[in-house]
mmCIF file with all atom_site columns, C-alpha atoms in Angstrom:
data_model
loop_
_atom_site.group_PDB
_atom_site.id
_atom_site.type_symbol
_atom_site.label_atom_id
_atom_site.label_alt_id
_atom_site.label_comp_id
_atom_site.label_asym_id
_atom_site.label_entity_id
_atom_site.label_seq_id
_atom_site.pdbx_PDB_ins_code
_atom_site.Cartn_x
_atom_site.Cartn_y
_atom_site.Cartn_z
_atom_site.occupancy
_atom_site.B_iso_or_equiv
_atom_site.pdbx_formal_charge
_atom_site.auth_seq_id
_atom_site.auth_comp_id
_atom_site.auth_asym_id
_atom_site.auth_atom_id
_atom_site.pdbx_PDB_model_num
ATOM 1   C CA . ALA A 1 1   ? -51.065 154.510 17.167 1.00 0.00 ? 14  ALA A CA 1
ATOM 2   C CA . GLN A 1 2   ? -53.979 152.692 18.759 1.00 0.00 ? 15  GLN A CA 1
ATOM 3   C CA . SER A 1 3   ? -53.133 149.756 20.965 1.00 0.00 ? 16  SER A CA 1
ATOM 4   C CA . VAL A 1 4   ? -55.061 147.524 23.323 1.00 0.00 ? 17  VAL A CA 1
ATOM 5   C CA . SER A 1 5   ? -53.490 145.616 26.157 1.00 0.00 ? 18  SER A CA 1
ATOM 6   C CA . GLN A 1 6   ? -55.102 142.728 28.000 1.00 0.00 ? 19  GLN A CA 1
ATOM 7   C CA . HIS A 1 7   ? -53.431 141.945 31.278 1.00 0.00 ? 20  HIS A CA 1
ATOM 8   C CA . ASN A 1 8   ? -53.775 138.189 31.410 1.00 0.00 ? 21  ASN A CA 1
ATOM 9   C CA . HIS A 1 9   ? -53.339 135.637 28.660 1.00 0.00 ? 22  HIS A CA 1
ATOM 10  C CA . HIS A 1 10  ? -54.677 132.679 30.613 1.00 0.00 ? 23  HIS A CA 1
ATOM 11  C CA . VAL A 1 11  ? -56.995 132.543 33.606 1.00 0.00 ? 24  VAL A CA 1
ATOM 12  C CA . ILE A 1 12  ? -58.156 129.401 35.376 1.00 0.00 ? 25  ILE A CA 1
ATOM 13  C CA . LEU A 1 13  ? -61.072 129.639 37.788 1.00 0.00 ? 26  LEU A CA 1
ATOM 14  C CA . SER A 1 14  ? -63.435 127.385 39.652 1.00 0.00 ? 27  SER A CA 1
ATOM 15  C CA . GLU A 1 15  ? -67.168 127.629 39.117 1.00 0.00 ? 28  GLU A CA 1
ATOM 16  C CA . ALA A 1 16  ? -68.820 130.326 41.254 1.00 0.00 ? 29  ALA A CA 1
ATOM 17  C CA . ALA A 1 17  ? -65.589 132.325 41.472 1.00 0.00 ? 30  ALA A CA 1
ATOM 18  C CA . SER A 1 18  ? -65.587 135.956 40.393 1.00 0.00 ? 31  SER A CA 1
ATOM 19  C CA . LEU A 1 19  ? -63.916 136.997 37.168 1.00 0.00 ? 32  LEU A CA 1
ATOM 20  C CA . GLU A 1 20  ? -62.213 140.250 36.300 1.00 0.00 ? 33  GLU A CA 1
ATOM 21  C CA . LEU A 1 21  ? -60.301 140.747 33.062 1.00 0.00 ? 34  LEU A CA 1
ATOM 22  C CA . GLY A 1 22  ? -58.254 143.863 32.582 1.00 0.00 ? 35  GLY A CA 1
ATOM 23  C CA . CYS A 1 23  ? -58.091 145.921 29.412 1.00 0.00 ? 36  CYS A CA 1
ATOM 24  C CA . ASN A 1 24  ? -56.173 149.135 28.795 1.00 0.00 ? 37  ASN A CA 1
ATOM 25  C CA . TYR A 1 25  ? -56.101 151.083 25.580 1.00 0.00 ? 38  TYR A CA 1
ATOM 26  C CA . SER A 1 26  ? -53.941 153.756 24.118 1.00 0.00 ? 39  SER A CA 1
ATOM 27  C CA . TYR A 1 27  ? -55.775 156.317 22.032 1.00 0.00 ? 40  TYR A CA 1
ATOM 28  C CA . GLY A 1 28  ? -56.024 160.068 22.305 1.00 0.00 ? 41  GLY A CA 1
ATOM 29  C CA . GLY A 1 29  ? -59.500 160.747 20.978 1.00 0.00 ? 42  GLY A CA 1
ATOM 30  C CA . THR A 1 30  ? -63.066 159.611 21.301 1.00 0.00 ? 43  THR A CA 1
ATOM 31  C CA . VAL A 1 31  ? -63.341 155.839 21.434 1.00 0.00 ? 44  VAL A CA 1
ATOM 32  C CA . ASN A 1 32  ? -65.891 153.092 21.547 1.00 0.00 ? 45  ASN A CA 1
ATOM 33  C CA . LEU A 1 33  ? -65.019 150.045 23.625 1.00 0.00 ? 46  LEU A CA 1
ATOM 34  C CA . PHE A 1 34  ? -66.128 146.448 23.234 1.00 0.00 ? 47  PHE A CA 1
ATOM 35  C CA . TRP A 1 35  ? -65.732 143.038 24.756 1.00 0.00 ? 48  TRP A CA 1
ATOM 36  C CA . TYR A 1 36  ? -66.148 140.046 22.469 1.00 0.00 ? 49  TYR A CA 1
ATOM 37  C CA . VAL A 1 37  ? -66.213 136.388 23.411 1.00 0.00 ? 50  VAL A CA 1
ATOM 38  C CA . GLN A 1 38  ? -65.242 133.367 21.345 1.00 0.00 ? 51  GLN A CA 1
ATOM 39  C CA . TYR A 1 39  ? -66.582 130.076 22.727 1.00 0.00 ? 52  TYR A CA 1
ATOM 40  C CA . PRO A 1 40  ? -64.835 126.900 21.560 1.00 0.00 ? 53  PRO A CA 1
ATOM 41  C CA . GLY A 1 41  ? -65.781 126.208 17.965 1.00 0.00 ? 54  GLY A CA 1
ATOM 42  C CA . GLN A 1 42  ? -67.980 129.284 17.696 1.00 0.00 ? 55  GLN A CA 1
ATOM 43  C CA . HIS A 1 43  ? -67.591 132.683 16.135 1.00 0.00 ? 56  HIS A CA 1
ATOM 44  C CA . LEU A 1 44  ? -66.882 135.964 17.886 1.00 0.00 ? 57  LEU A CA 1
ATOM 45  C CA . GLN A 1 45  ? -69.886 137.320 19.733 1.00 0.00 ? 58  GLN A CA 1
ATOM 46  C CA . LEU A 1 46  ? -70.382 140.787 21.176 1.00 0.00 ? 59  LEU A CA 1
ATOM 47  C CA . LEU A 1 47  ? -70.648 140.680 24.989 1.00 0.00 ? 60  LEU A CA 1
ATOM 48  C CA . LEU A 1 48  ? -71.073 144.378 25.631 1.00 0.00 ? 61  LEU A CA 1
ATOM 49  C CA . LYS A 1 49  ? -70.106 147.810 24.408 1.00 0.00 ? 62  LYS A CA 1
ATOM 50  C CA . TYR A 1 50  ? -69.538 151.324 25.651 1.00 0.00 ? 63  TYR A CA 1
ATOM 51  C CA . PHE A 1 51  ? -69.802 154.455 23.543 1.00 0.00 ? 64  PHE A CA 1
ATOM 52  C CA . SER A 1 52  ? -71.272 157.083 25.847 1.00 0.00 ? 65  SER A CA 1
ATOM 53  C CA . GLY A 1 53  ? -73.262 157.614 29.023 1.00 0.00 ? 66  GLY A CA 1
ATOM 54  C CA . ASP A 1 54  ? -73.080 155.464 32.141 1.00 0.00 ? 67  ASP A CA 1
ATOM 55  C CA . PRO A 1 55  ? -69.540 154.104 32.377 1.00 0.00 ? 68  PRO A CA 1
ATOM 56  C CA . LEU A 1 56  ? -70.829 150.879 33.923 1.00 0.00 ? 69  LEU A CA 1
ATOM 57  C CA . VAL A 1 57  ? -72.319 148.818 31.138 1.00 0.00 ? 70  VAL A CA 1
ATOM 58  C CA . LYS A 1 58  ? -74.121 145.534 31.368 1.00 0.00 ? 71  LYS A CA 1
ATOM 59  C CA . GLY A 1 59  ? -73.976 142.890 28.708 1.00 0.00 ? 72  GLY A CA 1
ATOM 60  C CA . ILE A 1 60  ? -75.251 139.441 28.009 1.00 0.00 ? 73  ILE A CA 1
ATOM 61  C CA . LYS A 1 61  ? -74.852 136.386 30.276 1.00 0.00 ? 74  LYS A CA 1
ATOM 62  C CA . GLY A 1 62  ? -74.336 138.458 33.443 1.00 0.00 ? 75  GLY A CA 1
ATOM 63  C CA . PHE A 1 63  ? -71.198 140.264 32.297 1.00 0.00 ? 76  PHE A CA 1
ATOM 64  C CA . GLU A 1 64  ? -70.528 143.923 33.003 1.00 0.00 ? 77  GLU A CA 1
ATOM 65  C CA . ALA A 1 65  ? -67.674 146.301 32.303 1.00 0.00 ? 78  ALA A CA 1
ATOM 66  C CA . GLU A 1 66  ? -66.571 149.621 33.697 1.00 0.00 ? 79  GLU A CA 1
ATOM 67  C CA . PHE A 1 67  ? -65.050 152.377 31.596 1.00 0.00 ? 80  PHE A CA 1
ATOM 68  C CA . ILE A 1 68  ? -62.575 154.498 33.560 1.00 0.00 ? 81  ILE A CA 1
ATOM 69  C CA . LYS A 1 69  ? -61.533 157.304 31.247 1.00 0.00 ? 82  LYS A CA 1
ATOM 70  C CA . SER A 1 70  ? -58.719 158.585 33.480 1.00 0.00 ? 83  SER A CA 1
ATOM 71  C CA . LYS A 1 71  ? -57.106 155.163 33.484 1.00 0.00 ? 84  LYS A CA 1
ATOM 72  C CA . PHE A 1 72  ? -57.852 154.326 29.833 1.00 0.00 ? 85  PHE A CA 1
ATOM 73  C CA . SER A 1 73  ? -59.338 151.090 31.101 1.00 0.00 ? 86  SER A CA 1
ATOM 74  C CA . PHE A 1 74  ? -62.372 148.963 30.317 1.00 0.00 ? 87  PHE A CA 1
ATOM 75  C CA . ASN A 1 75  ? -62.332 145.979 32.656 1.00 0.00 ? 88  ASN A CA 1
ATOM 76  C CA . LEU A 1 76  ? -64.749 143.082 32.297 1.00 0.00 ? 89  LEU A CA 1
ATOM 77  C CA . ARG A 1 77  ? -66.347 141.462 35.328 1.00 0.00 ? 90  ARG A CA 1
ATOM 78  C CA . LYS A 1 78  ? -68.681 138.645 36.229 1.00 0.00 ? 91  LYS A CA 1
ATOM 79  C CA . PRO A 1 79  ? -69.547 137.958 39.877 1.00 0.00 ? 92  PRO A CA 1
ATOM 80  C CA . SER A 1 80  ? -69.960 134.188 39.562 1.00 0.00 ? 93  SER A CA 1
ATOM 81  C CA . VAL A 1 81  ? -68.696 132.210 36.585 1.00 0.00 ? 94  VAL A CA 1
ATOM 82  C CA . GLN A 1 82  ? -70.061 128.977 35.209 1.00 0.00 ? 95  GLN A CA 1
ATOM 83  C CA . TRP A 1 83  ? -68.353 126.180 33.336 1.00 0.00 ? 96  TRP A CA 1
ATOM 84  C CA . SER A 1 84  ? -70.058 127.483 30.168 1.00 0.00 ? 97  SER A CA 1
ATOM 85  C CA . ASP A 1 85  ? -68.056 130.715 30.469 1.00 0.00 ? 98  ASP A CA 1
ATOM 86  C CA . THR A 1 86  ? -64.957 128.858 29.309 1.00 0.00 ? 99  THR A CA 1
ATOM 87  C CA . ALA A 1 87  ? -63.924 130.845 26.242 1.00 0.00 ? 100 ALA A CA 1
ATOM 88  C CA . GLU A 1 88  ? -61.491 133.383 24.878 1.00 0.00 ? 101 GLU A CA 1
ATOM 89  C CA . TYR A 1 89  ? -62.309 137.010 25.647 1.00 0.00 ? 102 TYR A CA 1
ATOM 90  C CA . PHE A 1 90  ? -61.189 139.938 23.531 1.00 0.00 ? 103 PHE A CA 1
ATOM 91  C CA . CYS A 1 91  ? -61.204 143.609 24.330 1.00 0.00 ? 104 CYS A CA 1
ATOM 92  C CA . ALA A 1 92  ? -61.502 145.901 21.296 1.00 0.00 ? 105 ALA A CA 1
ATOM 93  C CA . VAL A 1 93  ? -61.471 149.616 20.554 1.00 0.00 ? 106 VAL A CA 1
ATOM 94  C CA . ASN A 1 94  ? -62.395 151.796 17.642 1.00 0.00 ? 107 ASN A CA 1
ATOM 95  C CA . GLY A 1 95  ? -61.735 155.475 17.358 1.00 0.00 ? 108 GLY A CA 1
ATOM 96  C CA . ARG A 1 96  ? -62.896 158.557 15.521 1.00 0.00 ? 109 ARG A CA 1
ATOM 97  C CA . ASP A 1 97  ? -60.139 158.368 12.913 1.00 0.00 ? 110 ASP A CA 1
ATOM 98  C CA . SER A 1 98  ? -61.269 154.941 11.806 1.00 0.00 ? 111 SER A CA 1
ATOM 99  C CA . TRP A 1 99  ? -64.610 153.812 13.179 1.00 0.00 ? 112 TRP A CA 1
ATOM 100 C CA . GLY A 1 100 ? -64.666 150.771 10.910 1.00 0.00 ? 113 GLY A CA 1
ATOM 101 C CA . LYS A 1 101 ? -61.404 149.401 12.269 1.00 0.00 ? 114 LYS A CA 1
ATOM 102 C CA . LEU A 1 102 ? -61.482 147.445 15.490 1.00 0.00 ? 115 LEU A CA 1
ATOM 103 C CA . GLN A 1 103 ? -58.171 147.211 17.315 1.00 0.00 ? 116 GLN A CA 1
ATOM 104 C CA . PHE A 1 104 ? -58.170 144.016 19.362 1.00 0.00 ? 117 PHE A CA 1
ATOM 105 C CA . GLY A 1 105 ? -56.229 142.981 22.414 1.00 0.00 ? 118 GLY A CA 1
ATOM 106 C CA . ALA A 1 106 ? -54.354 139.683 22.373 1.00 0.00 ? 119 ALA A CA 1
ATOM 107 C CA . GLY A 1 107 ? -57.196 137.905 24.115 1.00 0.00 ? 120 GLY A CA 1
ATOM 108 C CA . THR A 1 108 ? -57.535 136.113 27.440 1.00 0.00 ? 121 THR A CA 1
ATOM 109 C CA . GLN A 1 109 ? -58.225 132.397 27.523 1.00 0.00 ? 122 GLN A CA 1
ATOM 110 C CA . VAL A 1 110 ? -60.524 131.694 30.460 1.00 0.00 ? 123 VAL A CA 1
ATOM 111 C CA . VAL A 1 111 ? -60.970 128.143 31.703 1.00 0.00 ? 124 VAL A CA 1
ATOM 112 C CA . VAL A 1 112 ? -63.649 127.466 34.311 1.00 0.00 ? 125 VAL A CA 1
ATOM 113 C CA . THR A 1 113 ? -63.289 124.167 36.120 1.00 0.00 ? 126 THR A CA 1
ATOM 114 C CA . PRO A 1 114 ? -66.312 122.366 37.614 1.00 0.00 ? 127 PRO A CA 1
ATOM 115 C CA . LYS B 2 1   ? -82.372 138.082 10.919 1.00 0.00 ? 29  LYS B CA 1
ATOM 116 C CA . ALA B 2 2   ? -79.724 135.903 9.396  1.00 0.00 ? 30  ALA B CA 1
ATOM 117 C CA . GLY B 2 3   ? -76.209 136.525 10.625 1.00 0.00 ? 31  GLY B CA 1
ATOM 118 C CA . VAL B 2 4   ? -73.059 137.197 8.670  1.00 0.00 ? 32  VAL B CA 1
ATOM 119 C CA . THR B 2 5   ? -72.277 134.341 6.334  1.00 0.00 ? 33  THR B CA 1
ATOM 120 C CA . GLN B 2 6   ? -68.925 133.454 4.865  1.00 0.00 ? 34  GLN B CA 1
ATOM 121 C CA . THR B 2 7   ? -68.027 131.033 2.117  1.00 0.00 ? 35  THR B CA 1
ATOM 122 C CA . PRO B 2 8   ? -66.249 128.760 1.863  1.00 0.00 ? 36  PRO B CA 1
ATOM 123 C CA . ARG B 2 9   ? -65.761 127.706 5.470  1.00 0.00 ? 37  ARG B CA 1
ATOM 124 C CA . TYR B 2 10  ? -62.570 125.774 4.776  1.00 0.00 ? 38  TYR B CA 1
ATOM 125 C CA . LEU B 2 11  ? -60.030 126.061 2.030  1.00 0.00 ? 39  LEU B CA 1
ATOM 126 C CA . ILE B 2 12  ? -56.704 124.426 1.247  1.00 0.00 ? 40  ILE B CA 1
ATOM 127 C CA . LYS B 2 13  ? -54.455 126.104 -1.281 1.00 0.00 ? 41  LYS B CA 1
ATOM 128 C CA . THR B 2 14  ? -50.914 125.723 -2.491 1.00 0.00 ? 42  THR B CA 1
ATOM 129 C CA . ARG B 2 15  ? -48.232 128.385 -2.105 1.00 0.00 ? 43  ARG B CA 1
ATOM 130 C CA . GLY B 2 16  ? -48.283 130.741 -5.080 1.00 0.00 ? 44  GLY B CA 1
ATOM 131 C CA . GLN B 2 17  ? -51.972 130.303 -5.831 1.00 0.00 ? 45  GLN B CA 1
ATOM 132 C CA . GLN B 2 18  ? -54.622 132.939 -5.268 1.00 0.00 ? 46  GLN B CA 1
ATOM 133 C CA . VAL B 2 19  ? -57.843 132.718 -3.313 1.00 0.00 ? 47  VAL B CA 1
ATOM 134 C CA . THR B 2 20  ? -61.133 134.605 -3.096 1.00 0.00 ? 48  THR B CA 1
ATOM 135 C CA . LEU B 2 21  ? -63.272 134.599 0.035  1.00 0.00 ? 49  LEU B CA 1
ATOM 136 C CA . SER B 2 22  ? -66.849 135.791 0.182  1.00 0.00 ? 50  SER B CA 1
ATOM 137 C CA . CYS B 2 23  ? -68.895 137.523 2.867  1.00 0.00 ? 51  CYS B CA 1
ATOM 138 C CA . SER B 2 24  ? -72.603 138.347 3.015  1.00 0.00 ? 52  SER B CA 1
ATOM 139 C CA . PRO B 2 25  ? -73.441 140.900 5.712  1.00 0.00 ? 53  PRO B CA 1
ATOM 140 C CA . ILE B 2 26  ? -76.496 141.056 7.912  1.00 0.00 ? 54  ILE B CA 1
ATOM 141 C CA . SER B 2 27  ? -79.421 142.473 5.969  1.00 0.00 ? 55  SER B CA 1
ATOM 142 C CA . GLY B 2 28  ? -79.333 146.271 6.117  1.00 0.00 ? 56  GLY B CA 1
ATOM 143 C CA . HIS B 2 29  ? -75.670 146.458 7.101  1.00 0.00 ? 57  HIS B CA 1
ATOM 144 C CA . ARG B 2 30  ? -73.649 148.371 4.555  1.00 0.00 ? 58  ARG B CA 1
ATOM 145 C CA . SER B 2 31  ? -70.233 148.234 6.169  1.00 0.00 ? 59  SER B CA 1
ATOM 146 C CA . VAL B 2 32  ? -68.070 145.135 5.921  1.00 0.00 ? 60  VAL B CA 1
ATOM 147 C CA . SER B 2 33  ? -64.707 144.723 7.629  1.00 0.00 ? 61  SER B CA 1
ATOM 148 C CA . TRP B 2 34  ? -62.218 141.898 7.249  1.00 0.00 ? 62  TRP B CA 1
ATOM 149 C CA . TYR B 2 35  ? -59.821 140.522 9.849  1.00 0.00 ? 63  TYR B CA 1
ATOM 150 C CA . GLN B 2 36  ? -57.120 137.909 9.949  1.00 0.00 ? 64  GLN B CA 1
ATOM 151 C CA . GLN B 2 37  ? -56.849 135.731 13.070 1.00 0.00 ? 65  GLN B CA 1
ATOM 152 C CA . THR B 2 38  ? -53.717 133.709 13.785 1.00 0.00 ? 66  THR B CA 1
ATOM 153 C CA . PRO B 2 39  ? -52.348 132.200 17.016 1.00 0.00 ? 67  PRO B CA 1
ATOM 154 C CA . GLY B 2 40  ? -49.233 134.339 16.796 1.00 0.00 ? 68  GLY B CA 1
ATOM 155 C CA . GLN B 2 41  ? -50.593 137.723 15.732 1.00 0.00 ? 69  GLN B CA 1
ATOM 156 C CA . GLY B 2 42  ? -54.126 137.519 17.079 1.00 0.00 ? 70  GLY B CA 1
ATOM 157 C CA . LEU B 2 43  ? -56.871 139.496 15.356 1.00 0.00 ? 71  LEU B CA 1
ATOM 158 C CA . GLN B 2 44  ? -55.611 141.972 12.803 1.00 0.00 ? 72  GLN B CA 1
ATOM 159 C CA . PHE B 2 45  ? -57.663 144.367 10.712 1.00 0.00 ? 73  PHE B CA 1
ATOM 160 C CA . LEU B 2 46  ? -57.357 144.029 6.958  1.00 0.00 ? 74  LEU B CA 1
ATOM 161 C CA . PHE B 2 47  ? -59.784 146.570 5.490  1.00 0.00 ? 75  PHE B CA 1
ATOM 162 C CA . GLU B 2 48  ? -63.279 148.006 5.648  1.00 0.00 ? 76  GLU B CA 1
ATOM 163 C CA . TYR B 2 49  ? -65.694 148.644 2.818  1.00 0.00 ? 77  TYR B CA 1
ATOM 164 C CA . PHE B 2 50  ? -68.716 150.886 2.867  1.00 0.00 ? 78  PHE B CA 1
ATOM 165 C CA . SER B 2 51  ? -70.825 151.855 -0.120 1.00 0.00 ? 79  SER B CA 1
ATOM 166 C CA . GLU B 2 52  ? -68.491 149.917 -2.409 1.00 0.00 ? 80  GLU B CA 1
ATOM 167 C CA . THR B 2 53  ? -65.511 152.050 -1.312 1.00 0.00 ? 81  THR B CA 1
ATOM 168 C CA . GLN B 2 54  ? -62.578 151.063 0.860  1.00 0.00 ? 82  GLN B CA 1
ATOM 169 C CA . ARG B 2 55  ? -62.749 153.287 3.935  1.00 0.00 ? 83  ARG B CA 1
ATOM 170 C CA . ASN B 2 56  ? -59.946 151.953 6.087  1.00 0.00 ? 84  ASN B CA 1
ATOM 171 C CA . LYS B 2 57  ? -56.950 149.744 5.450  1.00 0.00 ? 85  LYS B CA 1
ATOM 172 C CA . GLY B 2 58  ? -54.694 147.787 7.772  1.00 0.00 ? 86  GLY B CA 1
ATOM 173 C CA . ASN B 2 59  ? -50.982 147.043 7.452  1.00 0.00 ? 87  ASN B CA 1
ATOM 174 C CA . PHE B 2 60  ? -51.070 144.163 5.025  1.00 0.00 ? 88  PHE B CA 1
ATOM 175 C CA . PRO B 2 61  ? -49.200 143.845 1.719  1.00 0.00 ? 89  PRO B CA 1
ATOM 176 C CA . GLY B 2 62  ? -50.855 144.640 -1.569 1.00 0.00 ? 90  GLY B CA 1
ATOM 177 C CA . ARG B 2 63  ? -51.432 140.921 -2.181 1.00 0.00 ? 91  ARG B CA 1
ATOM 178 C CA . PHE B 2 64  ? -54.473 141.345 0.035  1.00 0.00 ? 92  PHE B CA 1
ATOM 179 C CA . SER B 2 65  ? -57.300 143.149 -1.680 1.00 0.00 ? 93  SER B CA 1
ATOM 180 C CA . GLY B 2 66  ? -61.027 143.393 -1.440 1.00 0.00 ? 94  GLY B CA 1
ATOM 181 C CA . ARG B 2 67  ? -64.140 144.778 -2.974 1.00 0.00 ? 95  ARG B CA 1
ATOM 182 C CA . GLN B 2 68  ? -67.763 145.363 -2.158 1.00 0.00 ? 96  GLN B CA 1
ATOM 183 C CA . PHE B 2 69  ? -70.752 145.008 -4.400 1.00 0.00 ? 97  PHE B CA 1
ATOM 184 C CA . SER B 2 70  ? -73.875 147.149 -4.621 1.00 0.00 ? 98  SER B CA 1
ATOM 185 C CA . ASN B 2 71  ? -75.788 144.630 -2.450 1.00 0.00 ? 99  ASN B CA 1
ATOM 186 C CA . SER B 2 72  ? -73.106 145.091 0.269  1.00 0.00 ? 100 SER B CA 1
ATOM 187 C CA . ARG B 2 73  ? -71.668 141.616 -0.222 1.00 0.00 ? 101 ARG B CA 1
ATOM 188 C CA . SER B 2 74  ? -67.900 141.663 -0.084 1.00 0.00 ? 102 SER B CA 1
ATOM 189 C CA . GLU B 2 75  ? -65.029 139.587 -1.322 1.00 0.00 ? 103 GLU B CA 1
ATOM 190 C CA . MET B 2 76  ? -61.406 139.529 -0.356 1.00 0.00 ? 104 MET B CA 1
ATOM 191 C CA . ASN B 2 77  ? -58.650 138.203 -2.534 1.00 0.00 ? 105 ASN B CA 1
ATOM 192 C CA . VAL B 2 78  ? -55.181 137.045 -1.653 1.00 0.00 ? 106 VAL B CA 1
ATOM 193 C CA . SER B 2 79  ? -52.789 136.613 -4.525 1.00 0.00 ? 107 SER B CA 1
ATOM 194 C CA . THR B 2 80  ? -49.504 134.691 -4.575 1.00 0.00 ? 108 THR B CA 1
ATOM 195 C CA . LEU B 2 81  ? -50.284 132.842 -1.361 1.00 0.00 ? 109 LEU B CA 1
ATOM 196 C CA . GLU B 2 82  ? -47.546 132.330 1.202  1.00 0.00 ? 110 GLU B CA 1
ATOM 197 C CA . LEU B 2 83  ? -47.401 129.773 4.001  1.00 0.00 ? 111 LEU B CA 1
ATOM 198 C CA . GLY B 2 84  ? -47.828 132.608 6.498  1.00 0.00 ? 112 GLY B CA 1
ATOM 199 C CA . ASP B 2 85  ? -51.224 133.450 5.036  1.00 0.00 ? 113 ASP B CA 1
ATOM 200 C CA . SER B 2 86  ? -52.673 130.374 6.723  1.00 0.00 ? 114 SER B CA 1
ATOM 201 C CA . ALA B 2 87  ? -55.240 131.816 9.107  1.00 0.00 ? 115 ALA B CA 1
ATOM 202 C CA . LEU B 2 88  ? -58.871 132.236 9.972  1.00 0.00 ? 116 LEU B CA 1
ATOM 203 C CA . TYR B 2 89  ? -60.289 135.112 7.948  1.00 0.00 ? 117 TYR B CA 1
ATOM 204 C CA . LEU B 2 90  ? -63.197 136.835 9.609  1.00 0.00 ? 118 LEU B CA 1
ATOM 205 C CA . CYS B 2 91  ? -65.734 139.137 8.112  1.00 0.00 ? 119 CYS B CA 1
ATOM 206 C CA . ALA B 2 92  ? -67.804 141.529 10.196 1.00 0.00 ? 120 ALA B CA 1
ATOM 207 C CA . SER B 2 93  ? -70.703 143.740 9.255  1.00 0.00 ? 121 SER B CA 1
ATOM 208 C CA . SER B 2 94  ? -71.968 146.929 10.817 1.00 0.00 ? 122 SER B CA 1
ATOM 209 C CA . LEU B 2 95  ? -74.729 149.493 10.487 1.00 0.00 ? 123 LEU B CA 1
ATOM 210 C CA . ARG B 2 96  ? -72.066 152.163 10.755 1.00 0.00 ? 124 ARG B CA 1
ATOM 211 C CA . ASP B 2 97  ? -74.155 153.947 13.377 1.00 0.00 ? 125 ASP B CA 1
ATOM 212 C CA . ARG B 2 98  ? -72.863 155.779 16.455 1.00 0.00 ? 126 ARG B CA 1
ATOM 213 C CA . SER B 2 99  ? -71.291 152.848 18.239 1.00 0.00 ? 127 SER B CA 1
ATOM 214 C CA . TYR B 2 100 ? -70.148 151.116 15.078 1.00 0.00 ? 128 TYR B CA 1
ATOM 215 C CA . GLU B 2 101 ? -70.482 147.699 16.665 1.00 0.00 ? 129 GLU B CA 1
ATOM 216 C CA . GLN B 2 102 ? -69.507 144.872 14.405 1.00 0.00 ? 130 GLN B CA 1
ATOM 217 C CA . TYR B 2 103 ? -71.063 141.428 14.057 1.00 0.00 ? 131 TYR B CA 1
ATOM 218 C CA . PHE B 2 104 ? -68.801 138.625 13.008 1.00 0.00 ? 132 PHE B CA 1
ATOM 219 C CA . GLY B 2 105 ? -69.261 135.662 10.741 1.00 0.00 ? 133 GLY B CA 1
ATOM 220 C CA . PRO B 2 106 ? -67.895 132.170 11.402 1.00 0.00 ? 134 PRO B CA 1
ATOM 221 C CA . GLY B 2 107 ? -64.802 132.753 9.300  1.00 0.00 ? 135 GLY B CA 1
ATOM 222 C CA . THR B 2 108 ? -63.013 130.974 6.490  1.00 0.00 ? 136 THR B CA 1
ATOM 223 C CA . ARG B 2 109 ? -60.172 128.720 7.588  1.00 0.00 ? 137 ARG B CA 1
ATOM 224 C CA . LEU B 2 110 ? -57.446 129.002 4.929  1.00 0.00 ? 138 LEU B CA 1
ATOM 225 C CA . THR B 2 111 ? -54.572 126.550 4.929  1.00 0.00 ? 139 THR B CA 1
ATOM 226 C CA . VAL B 2 112 ? -51.666 127.176 2.581  1.00 0.00 ? 140 VAL B CA 1
ATOM 227 C CA . THR B 2 113 ? -49.403 124.194 1.889  1.00 0.00 ? 141 THR B CA 1
#
């Protein structure tokens, strides 16, 4: 069965620090990978996605993620965070058996302090 | 383009009642998926509809059902509400193209008392 594991549940950083959130998935076939963000009081927004091609993908607001197929990982990074990056981040996967079903990780709450 | 809209935004129901939630997808999107978000279980997939047909289903009891109309709007229904059904119910729409990325609405906050 598909599963998605996010390594950290809570991360606290200072502004200008670098951020890396880990995501590992378990699925044997072709997958698409996503990172979503949920800012306080707002709905889920797509940060970036990978479905083929260059394994290093760039998204909105300076975020990027690297797909490492051999490690079943899709880690999210941002070189320098801002207070406005405080949010919950979700890794998600869909696979060929069920493209319409996103399997989400548990989420990582990121707090950026001024 | 307008985003995914969901109505109502907030709902309070009593245990044993039933409820119907509505979702209007982004114009041109024909796939609609529903998710339940709770602090304990996180985001869980309920079902997906495409062309008025259920294409995928999650592990929820039969009290949870849905449908899709010819204009791609979708509804989900929960019958015989239980306290544990209190959650944020999210709808997402998709073009159902290669990447199958989904765009989420603001959700309906359901409280069962």
